[in-house]
Amino acid sequence: MITAIEHHPDALCAFLGAMAQKYFPADRLGDTELAERIAARVMSAGTYRDVCELVDLAGRDYLAWVFSTAPREWFSDAAREYWQRHLSSSGRYPARTRAASTLARTTGHTNALTARVAKH
């Protein structure tokens, strides 16, 4: 069972760095990658174990924020449908119109984690 736990920024940054190596082709990975972009990739294409670890380290509120602010192309259609239902049923993500979710964009703002994760 996945439970929301206290955020662990150092562990989360290390995890996201490992996930960047795992889910982004080496030739397309820059020196740094947005933490939100890596989290979205894990949410869209990650293994069950990777998603569970992301939820444990980041918390559902962070994942809801990533999902609601990410550009549409960061999620596959199947992942977008899953997370919208999952987060809506947990009360973390309000039902929104398709147009509103298409307009949601990341702003690059720095949050409690870090805005970028080194690829090492």
Short mmCIF file of C-alpha atoms in Angstrom, two decimals:
data_model
loop_
_atom_site.label_atom_id
_atom_site.label_comp_id
_atom_site.label_asym_id
_atom_site.label_seq_id
_atom_site.Cartn_x
_atom_site.Cartn_y
_atom_site.Cartn_z
CA MET A 1 0.00 0.00 0.00
CA ILE A 2 1.26 3.45 -0.87
CA THR A 3 0.92 6.06 1.83
CA ALA A 4 1.72 9.74 1.77
CA ILE A 5 4.85 10.32 3.86
CA GLU A 6 6.96 13.31 4.72
CA HIS A 7 8.77 14.67 1.69
CA HIS A 8 12.45 13.76 1.42
CA PRO A 9 14.00 16.29 -0.97
CA ASP A 10 17.49 14.76 -1.01
CA ALA A 11 16.21 11.23 -1.59
CA LEU A 12 13.75 12.51 -4.17
CA CYS A 13 16.44 14.38 -6.09
CA ALA A 14 18.64 11.28 -6.12
CA PHE A 15 15.69 9.16 -7.26
CA LEU A 16 14.79 11.62 -10.04
CA GLY A 17 18.42 11.66 -11.19
CA ALA A 18 18.35 7.86 -11.49
CA MET A 19 15.00 8.01 -13.28
CA ALA A 20 16.37 10.57 -15.77
CA GLN A 21 19.10 8.08 -16.65
CA LYS A 22 16.56 5.27 -16.94
CA TYR A 23 13.75 6.98 -18.89
CA PHE A 24 15.51 9.52 -21.11
CA PRO A 25 17.81 8.50 -23.96
CA ALA A 26 21.39 9.46 -23.12
CA ASP A 27 21.77 11.47 -26.33
CA ARG A 28 18.66 13.56 -25.50
CA LEU A 29 19.43 14.19 -21.84
CA GLY A 30 20.98 17.58 -21.14
CA ASP A 31 23.20 18.45 -18.19
CA THR A 32 20.06 19.09 -16.18
CA GLU A 33 16.43 18.19 -16.62
CA LEU A 34 13.38 19.71 -14.95
CA ALA A 35 12.34 17.65 -11.95
CA GLU A 36 8.73 17.99 -13.08
CA ARG A 37 9.61 16.60 -16.53
CA ILE A 38 11.28 13.55 -14.99
CA ALA A 39 8.38 12.98 -12.62
CA ALA A 40 5.94 13.21 -15.53
CA ARG A 41 7.97 10.67 -17.51
CA VAL A 42 7.91 8.24 -14.58
CA MET A 43 4.17 8.85 -14.16
CA SER A 44 3.62 8.17 -17.87
CA ALA A 45 6.07 5.38 -18.67
CA GLY A 46 7.46 4.17 -15.36
CA THR A 47 7.24 0.71 -13.89
CA TYR A 48 4.83 0.11 -11.04
CA ARG A 49 7.74 0.02 -8.59
CA ASP A 50 9.15 3.32 -9.89
CA VAL A 51 5.76 5.03 -9.65
CA CYS A 52 5.25 3.71 -6.11
CA GLU A 53 8.65 5.05 -5.05
CA LEU A 54 7.91 8.40 -6.67
CA VAL A 55 4.61 8.62 -4.76
CA ASP A 56 6.34 7.72 -1.49
CA LEU A 57 9.14 10.25 -1.97
CA ALA A 58 7.24 13.15 -3.53
CA GLY A 59 3.72 12.73 -2.20
CA ARG A 60 0.43 12.79 -4.03
CA ASP A 61 0.06 16.57 -3.83
CA TYR A 62 3.30 17.04 -5.79
CA LEU A 63 2.19 14.52 -8.41
CA ALA A 64 -1.16 16.30 -8.70
CA TRP A 65 0.71 19.59 -9.19
CA VAL A 66 2.97 18.04 -11.86
CA PHE A 67 -0.02 16.53 -13.62
CA SER A 68 -2.07 19.72 -13.58
CA THR A 69 0.76 21.99 -14.79
CA ALA A 70 2.50 19.71 -17.30
CA PRO A 71 2.19 20.31 -21.02
CA ARG A 72 -0.18 17.77 -22.58
CA GLU A 73 2.60 16.04 -24.54
CA TRP A 74 4.40 15.00 -21.35
CA PHE A 75 1.76 12.31 -20.74
CA SER A 76 0.52 9.57 -23.03
CA ASP A 77 -3.24 9.50 -23.52
CA ALA A 78 -3.53 6.36 -21.38
CA ALA A 79 -1.41 7.86 -18.58
CA ARG A 80 -3.34 11.13 -18.70
CA GLU A 81 -6.64 9.25 -18.36
CA TYR A 82 -5.29 7.11 -15.51
CA TRP A 83 -3.86 10.01 -13.49
CA GLN A 84 -6.90 12.20 -14.03
CA ARG A 85 -9.16 9.45 -12.67
CA HIS A 86 -6.74 8.48 -9.92
CA LEU A 87 -6.13 11.99 -8.67
CA SER A 88 -9.80 13.02 -9.03
CA SER A 89 -10.95 10.04 -6.97
CA SER A 90 -8.44 10.88 -4.25
CA GLY A 91 -9.62 14.50 -4.13
CA ARG A 92 -6.17 15.78 -5.18
CA TYR A 93 -7.07 16.92 -8.69
CA PRO A 94 -10.30 18.72 -9.47
CA ALA A 95 -12.16 17.71 -12.60
CA ARG A 96 -11.23 20.16 -15.34
CA THR A 97 -12.21 20.75 -18.89
CA ARG A 98 -10.02 19.47 -21.69
CA ALA A 99 -9.26 23.04 -22.78
CA ALA A 100 -8.11 24.03 -19.31
CA SER A 101 -5.74 21.08 -19.04
CA THR A 102 -4.34 21.81 -22.50
CA LEU A 103 -3.50 25.36 -21.42
CA ALA A 104 -1.71 24.23 -18.25
CA ARG A 105 2.02 24.77 -18.65
CA THR A 106 4.97 24.50 -16.34
CA THR A 107 6.31 27.83 -15.32
CA GLY A 108 9.75 26.68 -14.30
CA HIS A 109 9.12 28.05 -10.83
CA THR A 110 11.32 26.71 -8.08
CA ASN A 111 9.54 24.56 -5.53
CA ALA A 112 10.66 22.91 -2.31
CA LEU A 113 12.46 20.16 -4.23
CA THR A 114 14.62 21.79 -6.78
CA ALA A 115 13.74 23.03 -10.20
CA ARG A 116 16.37 20.93 -11.88
CA VAL A 117 18.00 17.59 -11.27
CA ALA A 118 21.57 16.86 -12.35
CA LYS A 119 21.87 13.89 -14.68
CA HIS A 120 24.60 12.25 -12.60
#
